[in-house]
């Protein structure tokens, strides 16, 4: 079919457009579009680009605050750090490509999120990855884990940005649809920011980066597809990344921006040249005119349809003043990159293009971007998780329960994952992977930038509202463990099909919970991404609203530690008993994914986090937040597999809730003897319980004269190393 | 018998390695080289005399492990 053939209802359907959407296209144009124009509509109106099912609900999130420089709507969000510095960050999903081709899918996910950050004028300083896999026994699963991890590692390592954090979890709901959420944090001077705006009629449009090939055509619509058994036939749409070209692009773009040669800039991500051209025009209220014959093509005979919709990686679109064209091209060529002037900015808000001297398409901007369809999809309130009747939980072999939990992949030591990543390139890493949050020094300053990704999807499946709020609370606690105060959130909302009212109900209520928590903690959401249609053959993933949170330490004076040392006093801040609903104890030990997930006690959490922040900043305590697996698992982690502890739980508490209860917003703290007085002053007014001290090689926990746990910490640690140990030899 | 397996990237897939080689060639004065595509050549010593069976087995191995058919294509040559 030729690129200029007239569109038909049949073709519209093949492009994933509904009958009504096609009618809407005909109405807005007043004529029948050609195939290229239809492809452009389909790409920009896809769920991935238009957020058509999510936009009305995303408004419920708080997006402003005194530190916010740029909220959602740009390539990434921007928040002030202090001393004239800002941080630019975003998280994005690359789930569908990673399931089809794990290595390239994950690698190009990293490449895409890097471009979203440096396109704003920021230098990327760290990457984090939130990963969800199915049961390791599921078909292809070890292959997927291995491919995704190597893809992330190789791309990040080549491009010279450290991968310093994230999370890995496993659940059978991801058997046919893994999640790869990549987050990038960058830093810039407040006066050195750039935006994706094609402003100033008469200005020139410059194409920069790799040539356009036939790869990835219609990736945006693929990301909006439900997988079925024929998923393998969608394979040619996976792109191959080139991290060395990306590195050149980073340096080239930062130099162009530093020299003030750029008016507007955007990367060509999903829907390639189409989305960058139309979105830049829409933001500036202008139009563009392009000559597609000038676009550097990798293969001969590429049509306007292919040139507009290709998702070849490592490409940027720049808007520059006429006088800057030559200096821009000179800089690009010095970096060895292809750069060509391909068009100019126009007054009229439409994008048109010629090809071989003929008009290829002519489309008004508004219907494609700002006036794209918005849907208020029907949704139902999720059923509240019913309380479960538990077996008697007084006389159990708690040591065996703990060992069972540590042996499950959910608690596996992830060092075989992150040891494949360069964690320290750039020499700014203070706290790297394996800790609660990552902490890096802003280059040339003593300002600390911290980041974490969090989501307990098990809890979100049981109660999307409280689960999503708990994810925000956990992120706040994780940042507190490295002394950082939260300044902003980016979210990556992974759900099933929005056309299913149950899934839509999960989405709406999760957003309400996330919004409520972000308001309570006063942390605005400044960027994010929605990934719908995460399902295969009717099996929907657990709702997974991943929270990426960035924090700041005004002056890093101590390196936070997450382990205790021989002789430290060990304190619990927060409730002595947690709740078992939605806990890992129920899931792993009793085989129950059940029970209510409690709401967050914001006042208590905020007070505890503030105290822990102060303690860590002053080097008065090592901290670990209590989350998955409760106090027992946190204790194993703080032991580092080396130093044991003798802990005594207060009389009268229920052992299961004390050891494995979750949702208590608490911290386990280790305090050196000489710091105890300062510690007591900082924690005044908080619920603090002295549990015991670190000593020996065994973790011994007793309650009312009875020993609940008595295990060698080295052996407990070895259990954690089994779950993902196979990766190191892969 | 010796079976030759050639694996190369599909035509529409970017080949960063080939492109890097092309640039080096251009830098050394071989500017007439317009494109480089890098593939793999594998020589398999396979027991058995039935060419048809051997081909079927080797092609199966290609799909399973020797080639990543998402982005690569393969060719099996028998003597």
XYZ file of C-alpha atoms in Angstrom, chain A residues 226-726:
501
model
C -3.081 -6.307 24.618
C -0.758 -9.218 23.952
C -2.245 -12.386 22.608
C -0.651 -15.630 21.537
C 0.571 -14.017 18.331
C 2.735 -11.504 20.212
C 5.810 -12.957 18.532
C 4.544 -11.706 15.170
C 4.821 -8.141 16.419
C 8.531 -8.680 16.793
C 10.059 -6.530 14.063
C 8.867 -3.439 15.953
C 11.602 -3.846 18.564
C 14.434 -1.359 18.146
C 18.127 -1.837 18.725
C 19.867 0.741 20.863
C 23.310 2.251 20.378
C 24.557 3.603 23.710
C 27.761 5.032 22.247
C 25.741 7.256 19.925
C 23.603 8.195 22.933
C 26.721 9.283 24.816
C 27.678 11.506 21.879
C 24.139 12.895 21.804
C 24.272 13.750 25.523
C 27.534 15.636 25.193
C 26.540 17.288 21.908
C 23.140 18.471 23.177
C 24.542 19.750 26.468
C 27.193 21.682 24.557
C 24.603 23.157 22.159
C 22.457 24.242 25.112
C 25.416 25.546 27.079
C 26.359 27.731 24.097
C 22.785 29.043 23.883
C 22.299 27.725 20.352
C 18.961 26.009 20.962
C 15.423 27.474 21.106
C 13.581 24.189 21.722
C 14.552 20.531 21.821
C 12.839 17.169 22.165
C 13.869 13.572 21.711
C 12.145 11.319 19.221
C 10.682 8.708 21.506
C 7.461 6.803 21.010
C 5.961 7.702 17.607
C 9.336 9.231 16.625
C 9.351 12.284 14.387
C 5.558 12.464 14.625
C 5.337 13.035 18.358
C 8.341 15.343 18.588
C 7.100 17.545 15.725
C 3.479 17.763 16.818
C 4.121 18.068 20.553
C 6.741 20.789 20.106
C 4.379 22.695 17.826
C 1.471 22.290 20.250
C 3.414 23.574 23.266
C 4.490 26.692 21.383
C 1.168 27.282 19.604
C 3.032 27.304 16.291
C 3.364 25.002 13.320
C 6.144 23.261 11.396
C 6.910 22.676 7.770
C 9.227 19.765 7.006
C 10.930 18.319 3.949
C 11.004 14.580 4.572
C 13.379 13.987 1.653
C 16.077 15.568 3.823
C 15.625 13.197 6.781
C 18.688 10.935 7.009
C 17.451 7.435 6.137
C 19.230 4.192 6.901
C 17.655 2.342 4.013
C 16.815 3.358 0.481
C 13.207 3.841 -0.530
C 11.746 4.782 2.830
C 8.325 6.374 2.520
C 6.939 9.400 4.392
C 4.802 6.953 6.387
C 7.907 5.132 7.582
C 9.956 8.277 8.133
C 7.245 9.829 10.299
C 6.499 6.712 12.364
C 9.907 5.066 12.721
C 11.061 4.688 16.306
C 14.745 4.416 15.559
C 16.660 5.270 18.694
C 19.075 8.099 19.555
C 17.441 10.895 17.548
C 16.565 14.472 18.552
C 14.645 17.320 16.996
C 15.969 20.849 17.576
C 14.543 24.274 16.873
C 17.243 26.899 16.316
C 17.367 30.456 15.034
C 18.409 30.871 11.367
C 21.725 32.404 12.427
C 22.492 29.414 14.655
C 21.977 26.710 12.032
C 25.590 26.593 10.862
C 27.145 26.783 14.356
C 24.755 24.001 15.467
C 25.674 21.780 12.525
C 29.369 22.430 13.221
C 29.066 21.279 16.831
C 27.055 18.194 15.819
C 29.544 17.201 13.141
C 32.427 17.643 15.568
C 30.721 15.016 17.750
C 30.448 12.795 14.688
C 26.670 12.979 14.565
C 24.363 13.351 11.588
C 22.605 16.727 11.688
C 20.466 18.184 8.922
C 18.162 21.164 8.601
C 14.807 19.603 7.689
C 12.304 22.444 7.997
C 11.179 25.574 9.772
C 8.680 26.927 12.302
C 5.509 28.529 10.929
C 2.854 30.852 12.328
C -0.086 28.684 11.268
C -0.680 25.910 13.889
C -0.351 23.017 11.471
C 2.377 20.577 10.557
C 2.931 19.896 6.902
C 5.592 18.041 5.004
C 6.783 17.558 1.469
C 8.463 14.492 0.048
C 10.169 14.440 -3.351
C 8.647 17.836 -4.085
C 5.074 16.689 -3.361
C 2.937 17.367 -0.327
C 3.083 14.338 1.963
C 0.653 15.519 4.608
C -0.890 18.649 6.060
C -2.499 18.380 9.484
C -3.728 20.913 12.060
C -1.934 20.534 15.421
C -4.808 20.873 17.885
C -6.908 17.836 16.902
C -3.858 15.612 17.190
C -2.491 16.813 20.517
C -4.554 19.079 22.777
C -7.926 17.997 21.391
C -7.077 14.297 21.172
C -9.833 12.045 22.534
C -10.337 11.904 26.290
C -12.317 9.087 27.772
C -14.090 8.812 31.085
C -14.061 5.058 31.034
C -16.563 3.260 33.242
C -15.032 1.947 36.447
C -16.114 0.117 39.550
C -14.846 0.514 43.080
C -12.567 -2.405 43.920
C -14.042 -4.847 46.415
C -12.515 -4.243 49.813
C -10.208 -7.093 50.801
C -12.121 -9.140 53.336
C -10.463 -9.921 56.663
C -9.230 -13.502 56.615
C -9.472 -16.111 59.300
C -5.927 -17.053 60.123
C -4.771 -20.304 61.692
C -3.613 -19.998 65.330
C -0.371 -18.026 65.261
C 1.025 -18.473 68.756
C 3.041 -21.648 68.694
C 4.948 -21.734 65.427
C 8.497 -22.484 64.444
C 9.275 -18.851 63.661
C 12.797 -19.634 62.539
C 11.459 -21.944 59.829
C 8.982 -19.256 58.758
C 11.750 -16.688 58.468
C 13.924 -19.098 56.495
C 11.014 -19.812 54.129
C 10.538 -16.100 53.517
C 14.215 -15.404 52.925
C 14.333 -18.281 50.434
C 11.579 -16.799 48.271
C 12.693 -14.671 45.295
C 10.914 -11.636 46.784
C 13.594 -11.409 49.490
C 16.495 -12.579 47.384
C 19.678 -10.629 47.702
C 19.753 -8.634 44.474
C 23.509 -8.193 44.296
C 23.723 -10.558 41.315
C 21.502 -8.050 39.523
C 23.205 -4.797 40.416
C 26.739 -6.098 40.327
C 26.219 -6.150 36.556
C 25.678 -2.392 36.633
C 28.319 0.288 36.872
C 27.303 1.932 40.147
C 30.034 4.475 40.596
C 30.944 5.971 37.214
C 30.973 9.740 37.700
C 32.453 9.272 41.173
C 29.442 10.806 42.913
C 27.895 7.710 44.472
C 27.672 7.902 48.269
C 25.115 5.106 48.712
C 24.604 2.720 45.804
C 22.337 -0.241 45.084
C 21.183 -2.650 47.760
C 20.315 0.122 50.237
C 16.921 1.670 50.954
C 17.628 4.612 48.656
C 20.522 5.775 46.498
C 22.445 8.901 47.459
C 24.757 10.815 45.137
C 26.708 14.000 45.517
C 25.791 16.736 43.104
C 29.051 17.216 41.187
C 31.231 19.918 42.706
C 29.005 20.495 45.755
C 28.172 18.791 49.040
C 24.468 18.651 48.164
C 23.128 15.106 48.220
C 20.549 13.938 45.691
C 18.693 10.789 46.762
C 16.237 8.604 44.878
C 14.183 5.476 45.409
C 11.533 3.466 43.573
C 8.780 1.732 45.513
C 5.603 -0.218 44.992
C 4.157 -3.151 46.868
C 1.990 -4.544 44.081
C 0.650 -7.305 46.309
C -0.881 -4.646 48.550
C -2.106 -2.642 45.560
C -3.873 -5.753 44.274
C -5.721 -6.106 47.571
C -6.459 -2.427 48.044
C -5.311 -0.093 45.247
C -6.042 3.039 47.269
C -4.190 2.162 50.454
C -1.585 0.182 48.547
C -0.625 3.181 46.406
C -0.603 5.473 49.460
C 1.630 2.974 51.270
C 4.030 3.016 48.297
C 4.423 6.777 48.729
C 4.951 6.355 52.486
C 7.568 3.679 51.903
C 9.431 5.966 49.507
C 9.437 8.725 52.151
C 10.849 6.257 54.704
C 13.468 4.967 52.284
C 14.694 8.492 51.608
C 14.792 9.176 55.355
C 17.150 6.190 55.755
C 19.790 8.124 53.767
C 18.906 11.429 55.441
C 17.012 12.875 52.484
C 13.922 15.032 52.502
C 11.513 14.244 49.641
C 11.140 16.998 47.029
C 9.264 15.387 44.162
C 7.663 12.269 42.721
C 7.577 10.697 39.286
C 5.170 7.834 38.818
C 4.960 4.906 36.448
C 1.432 3.553 36.508
C 1.312 -0.013 35.205
C -2.162 -1.493 34.817
C -4.201 -3.848 32.631
C -6.745 -2.781 30.040
C -8.569 0.496 30.818
C -11.536 -0.869 28.883
C -12.103 -3.292 31.766
C -14.099 -1.442 34.483
C -12.370 -3.451 37.225
C -8.913 -2.425 36.010
C -10.086 1.155 35.537
C -11.384 1.080 39.121
C -7.945 -0.034 40.309
C -6.383 2.814 38.374
C -8.745 5.507 39.635
C -8.559 4.494 43.284
C -4.779 3.963 43.192
C -4.434 7.506 41.877
C -6.660 8.769 44.660
C -4.481 7.027 47.226
C -1.285 8.297 45.645
C -2.691 11.828 45.458
C -3.812 11.749 49.075
C -0.381 10.567 50.240
C 1.541 13.064 48.109
C -0.605 15.888 49.499
C -0.147 14.681 53.078
C 3.640 14.454 52.714
C 3.690 17.651 50.607
C 5.565 15.977 47.767
C 4.258 17.009 44.316
C 4.141 14.664 41.303
C 6.097 16.406 38.540
C 6.351 13.774 35.822
C 5.267 10.276 35.013
C 4.008 7.714 32.615
C 0.940 5.499 32.276
C 1.253 1.993 30.882
C -2.084 0.306 30.208
C -2.869 -2.971 28.503
C -0.410 -4.969 30.588
C -2.166 -8.261 30.082
C -1.766 -11.412 28.060
C -4.642 -13.629 27.002
C -6.916 -12.125 29.649
C -4.435 -12.429 32.529
C -4.009 -8.973 34.012
C -0.996 -7.899 36.053
C -1.355 -6.772 39.640
C -1.981 -3.017 39.659
C 1.561 -1.628 39.925
C 1.692 2.136 40.463
C 5.437 2.543 40.911
C 6.535 5.596 42.851
C 9.880 7.193 42.018
C 10.806 9.730 44.659
C 13.684 12.175 44.697
C 15.029 13.755 47.877
C 17.694 16.187 48.913
C 20.297 16.319 51.678
C 21.421 19.983 51.905
C 24.898 19.005 53.052
C 26.223 15.449 53.119
C 28.552 15.108 56.109
C 28.209 11.414 56.935
C 27.910 8.369 54.756
C 24.662 6.664 55.789
C 25.018 3.005 56.698
C 22.282 0.392 56.596
C 23.949 -2.225 58.813
C 24.569 -2.401 62.534
C 27.939 -2.803 64.213
C 28.891 -4.950 67.198
C 27.813 -3.140 70.365
C 25.196 -0.852 68.790
C 21.955 -0.393 70.694
C 18.981 -1.378 68.546
C 15.794 0.628 68.661
C 12.447 0.387 66.998
C 10.734 3.631 66.003
C 7.030 3.100 65.375
C 4.457 0.503 66.409
C 5.753 -2.689 68.019
C 3.094 -4.722 66.239
C 2.332 -4.466 62.543
C -0.625 -5.771 60.557
C -0.651 -9.099 58.742
C -3.186 -8.185 56.020
C -1.447 -8.156 52.641
C 1.853 -9.080 54.278
C 4.616 -11.208 52.844
C 4.201 -13.513 55.816
C 0.689 -14.403 54.672
C 1.773 -14.656 51.037
C 4.923 -16.727 51.406
C 4.398 -18.702 54.612
C 0.638 -19.244 54.659
C 0.046 -18.995 50.909
C -2.598 -16.299 51.332
C -2.802 -13.141 49.254
C -5.456 -11.665 51.440
C -6.441 -9.276 54.157
C -7.031 -5.582 54.479
C -4.179 -3.158 53.827
C -4.417 -0.360 56.392
C -4.421 3.332 55.560
C -1.271 5.368 56.191
C -1.010 7.290 59.476
C 0.473 10.399 57.874
C 1.108 12.370 61.048
C 3.005 9.520 62.706
C 4.937 8.672 59.535
C 5.962 12.286 58.973
C 7.208 12.695 62.550
C 9.185 9.456 62.461
C 10.694 10.223 59.047
C 11.751 13.711 60.160
C 13.513 12.304 63.232
C 15.264 9.553 61.255
C 16.388 12.086 58.642
C 18.003 14.179 61.351
C 19.654 11.153 62.979
C 21.133 9.916 59.711
C 22.340 13.358 58.630
C 24.217 13.756 61.898
C 25.627 10.258 61.757
C 23.807 9.284 64.954
C 22.122 6.119 63.674
C 22.002 3.530 60.916
C 18.442 3.115 59.710
C 16.332 0.569 57.862
C 12.652 1.034 57.278
C 10.205 -1.740 58.117
C 8.357 -2.770 54.986
C 8.210 -6.120 53.182
C 8.683 -8.896 55.724
C 8.496 -6.646 58.763
C 10.991 -6.415 61.597
C 12.513 -9.876 61.189
C 13.531 -9.322 57.582
C 14.788 -5.796 58.337
C 16.928 -7.271 61.124
C 18.459 -9.823 58.765
C 19.260 -7.060 56.298
C 20.821 -4.874 58.996
C 22.951 -7.774 60.184
C 24.634 -7.780 56.788
C 25.002 -11.515 57.351
C 27.894 -10.731 59.679
C 26.884 -9.370 63.073
C 24.075 -10.886 65.129
C 21.831 -9.270 67.728
C 19.916 -10.091 70.874
C 16.498 -8.511 70.838
C 13.671 -8.717 73.350
C 10.140 -7.858 72.300
C 7.924 -6.112 74.859
C 5.666 -8.391 76.940
C 2.241 -9.180 75.588
C 2.742 -8.551 71.877
C 1.592 -11.104 69.303
C 4.694 -12.827 67.916
C 3.566 -12.978 64.274
C 2.629 -9.315 64.251
C 5.820 -8.295 66.039
C 8.147 -10.277 63.792
C 6.449 -10.132 60.407
C 3.701 -7.495 60.650
C 3.845 -4.716 58.071
C 2.282 -1.273 57.569
C 3.512 0.216 60.828
C 5.517 3.038 59.329
C 8.463 2.098 61.490
C 12.233 2.024 61.362
C 14.845 -0.218 62.880
C 17.737 1.917 64.120
C 21.219 1.017 65.275
C 22.858 3.545 67.583
C 26.462 3.561 68.769
C 26.869 3.826 72.579
C 28.408 7.294 72.434
C 25.477 8.618 70.368
C 22.682 7.430 72.633
C 22.113 10.725 74.430
C 21.898 12.741 71.221
C 19.684 10.003 69.840
C 17.285 10.248 72.785
C 17.018 14.039 72.386
C 16.231 13.765 68.651
C 13.583 11.110 69.222
C 11.794 12.886 72.031
C 8.033 12.447 71.761
C 8.296 9.530 69.309
C 7.232 5.945 70.051
C 10.715 4.488 70.563
C 11.392 1.025 71.982
C 14.831 -0.261 72.975
C 14.933 -3.833 71.648
C 18.478 -4.887 72.522
C 21.970 -4.756 71.112
C 24.069 -6.056 68.244
C 26.502 -8.766 69.241
C 27.735 -12.216 68.284
C 26.785 -14.106 65.161
C 23.196 -15.123 65.927
C 19.948 -13.251 65.536
C 18.108 -14.051 68.763
C 14.654 -12.622 69.397
C 12.805 -13.439 72.599
C 9.389 -12.564 73.946
C 8.182 -13.083 77.516
C 11.028 -15.444 78.345
C 10.510 -17.554 75.216
C 12.995 -17.562 72.345
C 11.184 -16.888 69.061
C 14.180 -16.797 66.748
C 17.699 -18.070 67.214
C 19.494 -18.283 63.899
C 23.005 -17.764 62.559
C 22.884 -14.541 60.538
C 25.425 -15.902 58.071
C 23.071 -18.760 57.247
C 20.100 -16.454 56.896
C 22.084 -14.313 54.489
C 23.058 -17.389 52.460
C 19.356 -18.208 52.006
C 18.859 -14.753 50.519
C 21.640 -15.372 48.055
C 19.959 -18.450 46.583
C 16.985 -16.763 44.905
C 18.922 -14.879 42.234
C 22.297 -16.568 42.616
C 21.881 -18.289 39.258
